[in-house]
Tab-separated table of C-alpha atoms in Angstrom:
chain	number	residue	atom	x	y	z
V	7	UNK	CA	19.675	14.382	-11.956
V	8	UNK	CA	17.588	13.248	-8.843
V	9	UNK	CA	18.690	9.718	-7.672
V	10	UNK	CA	15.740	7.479	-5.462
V	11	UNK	CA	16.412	4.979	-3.085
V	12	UNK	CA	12.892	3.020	-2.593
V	13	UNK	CA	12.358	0.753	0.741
V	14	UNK	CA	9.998	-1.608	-0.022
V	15	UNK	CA	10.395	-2.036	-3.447
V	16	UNK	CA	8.560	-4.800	-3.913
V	17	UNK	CA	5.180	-3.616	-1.837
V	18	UNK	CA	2.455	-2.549	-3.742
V	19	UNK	CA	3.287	1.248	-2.606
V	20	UNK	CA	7.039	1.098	-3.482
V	21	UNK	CA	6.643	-0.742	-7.025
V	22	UNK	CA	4.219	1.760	-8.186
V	23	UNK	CA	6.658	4.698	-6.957
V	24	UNK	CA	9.398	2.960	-8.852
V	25	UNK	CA	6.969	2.518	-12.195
V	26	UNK	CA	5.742	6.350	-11.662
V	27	UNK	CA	10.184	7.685	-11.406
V	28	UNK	CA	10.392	5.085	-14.457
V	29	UNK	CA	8.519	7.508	-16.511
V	30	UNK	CA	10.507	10.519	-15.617
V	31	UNK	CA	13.334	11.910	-17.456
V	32	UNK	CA	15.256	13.159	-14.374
V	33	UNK	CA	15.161	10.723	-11.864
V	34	UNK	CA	18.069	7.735	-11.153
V	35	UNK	CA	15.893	4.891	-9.357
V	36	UNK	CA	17.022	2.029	-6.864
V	37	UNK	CA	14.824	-0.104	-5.257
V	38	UNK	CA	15.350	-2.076	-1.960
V	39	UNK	CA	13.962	-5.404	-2.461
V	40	UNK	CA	14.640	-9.019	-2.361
V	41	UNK	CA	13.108	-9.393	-5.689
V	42	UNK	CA	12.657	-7.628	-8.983
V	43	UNK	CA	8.793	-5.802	-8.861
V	44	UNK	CA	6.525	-6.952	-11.332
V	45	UNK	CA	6.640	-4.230	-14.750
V	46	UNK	CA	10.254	-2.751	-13.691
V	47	UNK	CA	12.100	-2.033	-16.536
V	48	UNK	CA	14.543	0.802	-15.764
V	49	UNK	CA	15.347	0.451	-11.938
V	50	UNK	CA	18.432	-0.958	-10.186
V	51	UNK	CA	17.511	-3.447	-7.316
V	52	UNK	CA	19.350	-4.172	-4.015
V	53	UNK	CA	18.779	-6.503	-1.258
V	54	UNK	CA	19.874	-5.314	2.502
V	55	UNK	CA	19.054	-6.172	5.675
V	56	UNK	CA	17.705	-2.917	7.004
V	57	UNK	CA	17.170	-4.056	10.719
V	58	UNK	CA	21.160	-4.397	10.695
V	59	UNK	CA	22.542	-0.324	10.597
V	60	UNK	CA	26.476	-1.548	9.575
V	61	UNK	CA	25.073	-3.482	6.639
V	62	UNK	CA	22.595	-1.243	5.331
V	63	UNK	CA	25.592	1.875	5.637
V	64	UNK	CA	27.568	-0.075	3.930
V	65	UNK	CA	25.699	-0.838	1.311
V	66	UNK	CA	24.003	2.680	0.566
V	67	UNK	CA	27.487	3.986	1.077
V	68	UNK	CA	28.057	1.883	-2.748
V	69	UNK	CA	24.827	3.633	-4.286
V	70	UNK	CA	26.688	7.151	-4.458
V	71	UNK	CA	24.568	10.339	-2.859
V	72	UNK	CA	21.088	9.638	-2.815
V	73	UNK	CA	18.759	12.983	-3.208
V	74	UNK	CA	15.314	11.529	-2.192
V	75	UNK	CA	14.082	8.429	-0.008
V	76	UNK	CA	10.298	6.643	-0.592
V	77	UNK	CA	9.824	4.979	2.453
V	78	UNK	CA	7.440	1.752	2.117
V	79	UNK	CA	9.102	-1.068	3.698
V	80	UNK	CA	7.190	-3.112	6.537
V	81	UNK	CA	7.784	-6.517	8.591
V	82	UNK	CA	4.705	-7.983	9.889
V	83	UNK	CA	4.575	-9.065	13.146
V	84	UNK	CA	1.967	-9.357	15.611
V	85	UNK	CA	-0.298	-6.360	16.465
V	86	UNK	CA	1.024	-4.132	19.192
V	87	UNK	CA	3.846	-7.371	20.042
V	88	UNK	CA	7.386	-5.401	20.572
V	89	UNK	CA	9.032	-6.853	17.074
V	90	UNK	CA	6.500	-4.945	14.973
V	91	UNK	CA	7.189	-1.446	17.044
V	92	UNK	CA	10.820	-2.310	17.666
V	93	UNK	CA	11.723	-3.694	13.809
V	94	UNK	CA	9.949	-1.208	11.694
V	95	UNK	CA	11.222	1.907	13.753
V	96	UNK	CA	14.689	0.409	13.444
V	97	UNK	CA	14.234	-0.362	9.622
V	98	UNK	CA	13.050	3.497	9.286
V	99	UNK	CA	16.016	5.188	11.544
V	100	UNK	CA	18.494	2.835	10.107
V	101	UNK	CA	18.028	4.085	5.883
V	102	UNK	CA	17.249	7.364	7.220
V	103	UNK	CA	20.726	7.920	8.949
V	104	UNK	CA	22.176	5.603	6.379
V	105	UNK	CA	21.430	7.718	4.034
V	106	UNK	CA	22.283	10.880	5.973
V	107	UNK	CA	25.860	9.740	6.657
V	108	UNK	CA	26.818	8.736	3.123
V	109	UNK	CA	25.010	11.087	1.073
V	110	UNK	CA	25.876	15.084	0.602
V	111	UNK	CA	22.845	15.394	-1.051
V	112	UNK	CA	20.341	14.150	0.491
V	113	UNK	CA	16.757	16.335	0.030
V	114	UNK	CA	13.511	14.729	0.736
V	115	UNK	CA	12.590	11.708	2.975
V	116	UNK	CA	8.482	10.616	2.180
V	117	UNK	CA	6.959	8.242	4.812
V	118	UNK	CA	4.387	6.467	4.148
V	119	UNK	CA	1.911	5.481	6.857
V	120	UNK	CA	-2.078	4.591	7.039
V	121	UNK	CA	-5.124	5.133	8.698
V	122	UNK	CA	-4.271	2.898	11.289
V	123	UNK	CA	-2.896	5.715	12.745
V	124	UNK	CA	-6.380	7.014	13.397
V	125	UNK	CA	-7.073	3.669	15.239
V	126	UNK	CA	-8.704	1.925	12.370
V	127	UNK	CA	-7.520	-1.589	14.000
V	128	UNK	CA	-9.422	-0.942	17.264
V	129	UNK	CA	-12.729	0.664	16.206
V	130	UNK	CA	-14.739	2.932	15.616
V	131	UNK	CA	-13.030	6.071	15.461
V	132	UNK	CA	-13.825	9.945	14.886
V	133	UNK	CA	-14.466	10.391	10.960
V	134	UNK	CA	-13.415	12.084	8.747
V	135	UNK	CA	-10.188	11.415	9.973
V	136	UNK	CA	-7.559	15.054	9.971
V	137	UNK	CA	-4.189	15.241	10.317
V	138	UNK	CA	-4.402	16.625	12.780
V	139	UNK	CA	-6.086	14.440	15.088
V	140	UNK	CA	-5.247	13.157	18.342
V	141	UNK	CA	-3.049	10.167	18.821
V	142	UNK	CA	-5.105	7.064	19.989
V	143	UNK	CA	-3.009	4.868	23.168
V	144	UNK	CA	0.610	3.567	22.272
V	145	UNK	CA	1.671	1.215	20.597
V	146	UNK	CA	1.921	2.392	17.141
V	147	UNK	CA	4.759	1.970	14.962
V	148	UNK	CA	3.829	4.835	12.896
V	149	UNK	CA	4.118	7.416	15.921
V	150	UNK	CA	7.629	6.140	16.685
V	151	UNK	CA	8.674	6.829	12.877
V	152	UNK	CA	6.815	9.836	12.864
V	153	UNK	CA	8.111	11.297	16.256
V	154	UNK	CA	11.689	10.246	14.721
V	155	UNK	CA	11.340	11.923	11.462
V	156	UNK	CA	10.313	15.216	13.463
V	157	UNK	CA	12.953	15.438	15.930
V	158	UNK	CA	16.027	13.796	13.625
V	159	UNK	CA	16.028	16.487	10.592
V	160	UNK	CA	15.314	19.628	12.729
V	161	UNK	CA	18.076	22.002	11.778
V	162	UNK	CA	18.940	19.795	8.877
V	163	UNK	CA	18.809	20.906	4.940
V	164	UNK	CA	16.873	17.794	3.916
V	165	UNK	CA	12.967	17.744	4.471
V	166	UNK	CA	10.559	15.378	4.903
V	167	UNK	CA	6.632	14.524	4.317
V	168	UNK	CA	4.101	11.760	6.051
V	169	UNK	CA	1.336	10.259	3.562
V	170	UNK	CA	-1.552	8.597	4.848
V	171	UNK	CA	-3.677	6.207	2.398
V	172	UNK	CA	-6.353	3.696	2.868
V	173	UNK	CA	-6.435	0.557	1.412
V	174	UNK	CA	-4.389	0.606	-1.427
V	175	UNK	CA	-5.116	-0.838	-4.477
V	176	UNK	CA	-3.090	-1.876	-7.664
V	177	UNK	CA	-0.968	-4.279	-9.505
V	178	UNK	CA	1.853	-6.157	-7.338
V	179	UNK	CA	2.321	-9.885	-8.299
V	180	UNK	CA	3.072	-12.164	-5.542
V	181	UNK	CA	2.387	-9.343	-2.827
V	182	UNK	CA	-0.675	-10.550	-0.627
V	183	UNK	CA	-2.055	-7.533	0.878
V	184	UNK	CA	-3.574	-6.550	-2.096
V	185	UNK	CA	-7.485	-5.733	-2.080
V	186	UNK	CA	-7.599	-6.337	-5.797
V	187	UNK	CA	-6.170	-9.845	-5.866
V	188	UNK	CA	-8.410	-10.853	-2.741
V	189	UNK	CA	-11.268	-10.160	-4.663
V	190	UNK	CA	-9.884	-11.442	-7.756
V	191	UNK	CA	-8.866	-14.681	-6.111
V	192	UNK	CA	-11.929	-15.208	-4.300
V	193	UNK	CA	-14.074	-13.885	-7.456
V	194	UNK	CA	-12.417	-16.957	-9.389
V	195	UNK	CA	-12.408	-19.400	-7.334
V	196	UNK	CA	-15.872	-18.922	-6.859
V	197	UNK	CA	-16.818	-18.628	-10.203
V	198	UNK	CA	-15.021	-21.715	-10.997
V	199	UNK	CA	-16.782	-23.752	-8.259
V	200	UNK	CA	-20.080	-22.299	-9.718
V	201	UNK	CA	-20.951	-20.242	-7.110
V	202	UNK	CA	-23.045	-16.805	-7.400
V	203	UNK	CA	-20.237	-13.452	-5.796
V	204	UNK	CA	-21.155	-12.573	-2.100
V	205	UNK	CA	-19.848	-10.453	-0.023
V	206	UNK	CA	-17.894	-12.551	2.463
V	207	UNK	CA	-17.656	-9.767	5.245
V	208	UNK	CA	-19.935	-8.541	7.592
V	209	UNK	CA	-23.305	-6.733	7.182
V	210	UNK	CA	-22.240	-3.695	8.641
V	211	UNK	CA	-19.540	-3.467	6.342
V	212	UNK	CA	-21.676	-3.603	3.477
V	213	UNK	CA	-23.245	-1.058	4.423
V	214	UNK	CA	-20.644	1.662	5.527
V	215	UNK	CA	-19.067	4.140	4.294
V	216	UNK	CA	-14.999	3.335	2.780
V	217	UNK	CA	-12.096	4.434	0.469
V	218	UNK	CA	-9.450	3.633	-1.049
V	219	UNK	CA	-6.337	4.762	-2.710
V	220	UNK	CA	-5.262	4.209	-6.113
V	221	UNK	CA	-1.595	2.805	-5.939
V	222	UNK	CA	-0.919	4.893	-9.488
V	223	UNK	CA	-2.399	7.812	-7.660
V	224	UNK	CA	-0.419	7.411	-4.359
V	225	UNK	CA	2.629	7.242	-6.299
V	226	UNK	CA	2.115	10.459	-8.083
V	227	UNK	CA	0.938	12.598	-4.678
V	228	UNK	CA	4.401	10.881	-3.756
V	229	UNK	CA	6.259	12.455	-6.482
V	230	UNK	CA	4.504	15.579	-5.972
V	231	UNK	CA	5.486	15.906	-2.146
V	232	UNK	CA	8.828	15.380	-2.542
V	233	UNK	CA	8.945	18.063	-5.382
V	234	UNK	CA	6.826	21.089	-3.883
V	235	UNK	CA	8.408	22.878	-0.959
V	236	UNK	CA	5.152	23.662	0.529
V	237	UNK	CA	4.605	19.888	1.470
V	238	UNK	CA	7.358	19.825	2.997
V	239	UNK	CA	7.384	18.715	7.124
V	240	UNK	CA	3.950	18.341	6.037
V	241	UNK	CA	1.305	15.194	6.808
V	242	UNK	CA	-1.127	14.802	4.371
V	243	UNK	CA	-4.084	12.060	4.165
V	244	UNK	CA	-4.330	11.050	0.732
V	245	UNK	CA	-7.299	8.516	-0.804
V	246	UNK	CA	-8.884	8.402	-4.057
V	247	UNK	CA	-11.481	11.356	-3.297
V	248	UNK	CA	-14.479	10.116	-2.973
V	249	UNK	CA	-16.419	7.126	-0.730
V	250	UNK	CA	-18.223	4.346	-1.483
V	251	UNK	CA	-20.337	1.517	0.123
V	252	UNK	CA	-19.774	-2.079	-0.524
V	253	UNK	CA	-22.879	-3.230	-1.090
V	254	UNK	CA	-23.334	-0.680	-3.974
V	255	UNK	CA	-19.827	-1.379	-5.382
V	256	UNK	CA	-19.749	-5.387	-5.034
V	257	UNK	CA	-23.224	-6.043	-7.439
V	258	UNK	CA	-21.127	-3.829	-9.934
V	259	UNK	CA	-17.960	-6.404	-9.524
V	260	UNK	CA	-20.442	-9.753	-9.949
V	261	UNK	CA	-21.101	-8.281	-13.297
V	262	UNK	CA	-17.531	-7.386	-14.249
V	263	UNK	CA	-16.626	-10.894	-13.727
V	264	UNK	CA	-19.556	-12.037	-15.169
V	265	UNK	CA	-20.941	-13.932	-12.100
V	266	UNK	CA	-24.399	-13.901	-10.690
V	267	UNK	CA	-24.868	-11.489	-7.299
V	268	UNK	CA	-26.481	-12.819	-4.441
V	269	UNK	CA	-26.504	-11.366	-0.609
V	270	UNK	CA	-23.741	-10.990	1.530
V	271	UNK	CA	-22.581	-14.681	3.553
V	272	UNK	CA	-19.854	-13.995	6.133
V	273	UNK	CA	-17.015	-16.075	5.377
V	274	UNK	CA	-13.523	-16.306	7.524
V	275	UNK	CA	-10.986	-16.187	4.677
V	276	UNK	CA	-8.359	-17.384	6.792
V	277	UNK	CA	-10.271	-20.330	7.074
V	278	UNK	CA	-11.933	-21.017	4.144
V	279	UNK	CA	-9.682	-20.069	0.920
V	280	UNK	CA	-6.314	-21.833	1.934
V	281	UNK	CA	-8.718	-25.152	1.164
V	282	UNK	CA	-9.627	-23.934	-2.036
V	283	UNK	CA	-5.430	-24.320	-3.161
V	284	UNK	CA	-5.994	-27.151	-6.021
V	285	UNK	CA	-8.970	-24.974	-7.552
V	286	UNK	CA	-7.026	-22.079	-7.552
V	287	UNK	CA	-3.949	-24.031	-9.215
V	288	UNK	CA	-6.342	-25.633	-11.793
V	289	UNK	CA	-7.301	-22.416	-12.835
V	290	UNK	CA	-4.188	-20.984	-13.375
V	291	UNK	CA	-3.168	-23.802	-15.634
V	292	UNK	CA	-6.002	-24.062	-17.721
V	293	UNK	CA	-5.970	-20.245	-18.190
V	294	UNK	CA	-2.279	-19.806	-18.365
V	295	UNK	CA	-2.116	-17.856	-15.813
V	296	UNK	CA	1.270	-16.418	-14.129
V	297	UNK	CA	2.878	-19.352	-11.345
V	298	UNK	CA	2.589	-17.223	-8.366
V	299	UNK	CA	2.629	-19.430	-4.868
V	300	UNK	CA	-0.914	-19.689	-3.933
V	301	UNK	CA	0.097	-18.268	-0.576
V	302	UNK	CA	1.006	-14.816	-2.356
V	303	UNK	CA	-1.626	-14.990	-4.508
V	304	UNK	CA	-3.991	-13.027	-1.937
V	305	UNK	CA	-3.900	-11.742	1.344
V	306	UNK	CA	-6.829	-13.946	2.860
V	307	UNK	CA	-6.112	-12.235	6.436
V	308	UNK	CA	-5.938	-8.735	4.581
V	309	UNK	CA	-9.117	-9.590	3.096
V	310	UNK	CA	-10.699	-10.169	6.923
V	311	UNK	CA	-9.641	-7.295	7.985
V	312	UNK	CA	-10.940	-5.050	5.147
V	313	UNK	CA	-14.295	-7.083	4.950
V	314	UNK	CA	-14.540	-6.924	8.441
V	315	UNK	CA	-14.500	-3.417	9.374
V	316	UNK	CA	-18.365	-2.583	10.505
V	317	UNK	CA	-17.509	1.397	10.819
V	318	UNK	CA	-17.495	4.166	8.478
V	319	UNK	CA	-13.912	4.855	7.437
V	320	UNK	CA	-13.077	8.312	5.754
V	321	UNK	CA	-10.417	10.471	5.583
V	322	UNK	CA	-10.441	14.067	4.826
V	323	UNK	CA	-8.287	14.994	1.991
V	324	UNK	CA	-8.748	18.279	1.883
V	325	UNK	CA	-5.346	19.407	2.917
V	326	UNK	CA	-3.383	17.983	0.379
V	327	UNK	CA	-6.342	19.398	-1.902
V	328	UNK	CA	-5.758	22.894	-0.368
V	329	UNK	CA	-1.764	22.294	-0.652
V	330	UNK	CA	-2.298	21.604	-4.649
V	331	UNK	CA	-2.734	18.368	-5.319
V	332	UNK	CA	-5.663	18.389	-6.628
V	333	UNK	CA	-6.149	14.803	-8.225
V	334	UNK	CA	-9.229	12.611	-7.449
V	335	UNK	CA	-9.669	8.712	-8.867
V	336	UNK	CA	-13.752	7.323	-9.543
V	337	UNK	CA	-13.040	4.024	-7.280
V	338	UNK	CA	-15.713	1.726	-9.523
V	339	UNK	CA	-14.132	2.811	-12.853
V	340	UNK	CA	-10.473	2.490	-11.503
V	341	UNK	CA	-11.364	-1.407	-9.766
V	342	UNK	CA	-12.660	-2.013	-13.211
V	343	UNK	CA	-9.814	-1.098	-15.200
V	344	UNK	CA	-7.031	-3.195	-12.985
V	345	UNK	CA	-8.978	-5.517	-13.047
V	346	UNK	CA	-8.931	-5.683	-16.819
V	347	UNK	CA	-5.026	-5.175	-17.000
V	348	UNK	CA	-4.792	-7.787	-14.405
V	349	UNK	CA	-6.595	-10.033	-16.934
V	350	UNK	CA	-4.331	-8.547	-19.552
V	351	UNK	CA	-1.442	-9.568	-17.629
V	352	UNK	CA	-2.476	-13.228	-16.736
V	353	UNK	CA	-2.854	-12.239	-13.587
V	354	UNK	CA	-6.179	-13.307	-13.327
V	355	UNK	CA	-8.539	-15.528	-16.010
């Protein structure tokens, strides 16, 4: 029997790695979280603090000997400030070694970063992105975790692997950085207000090239990395499998919701939705909708920065293709059916 600790529990990463363990027969599951996920059924949850190395010891020490970490955990702080390197390193090193010290059988650590490690969040960058690639100028939490990782288990029995989505998208209620309930949010509240779906980014990102990664998907590579030896001290990019441009794939989501389509108007989301609060509420009551605080309901920043990128961005997944994991997702098809469960599951009207 395999026994999963999950950092992050609540994320939209670590709840879908939970869901995915759910459905296997061999697998014990324990989620670090401050709350219970949305759709857990099986898993045991925990709350520790794990910028504080004592406590979160401790506290592991309880869960008997772990055999596999899923690392999604992440405090937001300030771009390239000294919390967000400092905190999320420590976080990582401190469940790592926690784990380490209290756990005889400890196999398989999976990190999860993003394409931020490309540069992503300072422009336009060298596509498609490889593993491979160089590093772009410090800071970067991700390189800290990563260099850690390398250097901590060399010699060791236990082995690791570093995934790198894009955007992910799924089903996490009450998490904001969510592309699904941005534009599910913002799709309703516009609808409501009679207004026609446009594309509140910028022209240039209509038009380029993007990805995404399934959340379902992600969580299965997940379970797959941990499992196959050759992944192992591995980094792997890992998307959906194929691209897209927005201004192809938002016409297609006007007519899911049923909405007329009109051109793309740039609109700040930070600035705009928060005003739209007693709309959003209204709708949620005459459509019965799940009470989630409006302020989780989307990710309005998220939103800005996805709608806002005017470069191509693409990974190569070929690797992890070429390693066996062979899985691709049709982005328009997959949107359309979470958005339909998310309907299904009063998430949305």
């Amino acid at each position: 029997m395999k026994r999963a600790i999950v950092a992050g529990a609540s994320g939209i990463i670590g709840s879908h790695i939970i869901q995915e363990l759910e459905q296997l027969e061999d697998w014990e599951v324990i989620g670090i979280s401050r709350r219970k996920p949305f759709k857990s059924e099986i898993a045991e949850y925990i709350s520790m603090d794990l910028t504080n190395f004592d406590e979160t010891k401790e506290k592991v020490k309880e869960l008997g000997n772990i055999t596999h970490v899923f690392y999604a955990a992440y405090q937001d702080f300030p771009p390239f400030s000294k919390e967000q390197i400092d905190i999320n390193t420590t976080m990582f090193e401190n469940i790592v070694k926690a784990v380490e010290e209290t756990s005889s059988a400890l196999e398989h650590v999976t990190l999860m970063q993003g394409v931020k490690v490309y540069g992503v969040h300072l422009g336009e960058f060298k596509t498609p992105a490889k593993e491979n690639d160089s590093r772009h100028m410090p800071p970067n939490f991700y390189y800290n975790q990563e260099d850690f990782i390398r250097a901590h288990q060399k010699e060791k029995e236990w082995n690791w692997t570093i995934l790198r989505p894009d955007v992910v998208a799924g089903i996490a209620v009450g998490n904001p950085m969510n592309i699904l309930s941005v534009i599910g949010v913002y799709a309703a509240v516009s609808k409501e207000l009679g207004l026609p779906l446009r594309f509140p980014g910028k022209k240039k990102t209509y038009e380029a090239l993007a990805q995404m990664t399934d959340a379902s998907h992600l969580a299965r590579s997940s379970v797959w990395a941990a499992l196959t030896p050759d992944a192992h001290q591995e980094v792997f990019n890992i998307t959906n499998g194929d691209i897209f441009r927005w201004k192809h794939l938002w016409p297609k989501i006007a007519e899911y919701f049923e909405m007329d389509y009109e051109e793309p108007l740039e609109l700040p989301l930070t600035e705009m939705m928060p005003a739209q609060e007693e709309v959003w509420n209204t709708i949620v009551k005459n459509n019965h909708l799940l009470e989630v605080p409006y302020e989780k309901a989307a990710g309005w920043g998220f939103g800005d920065f996805v709608f806002k990128c005017e470069y191509d961005v693409i990974s190569d997944v070929n690797k992890i293709k070429d390693y066996g994991f062979t899985e691709t997702i049709n982005t328009e098809k997959r949107l359309q059916e979470l958005f339909s469960e998310m309907k299904r599951e009063k998430i949305l009207p």
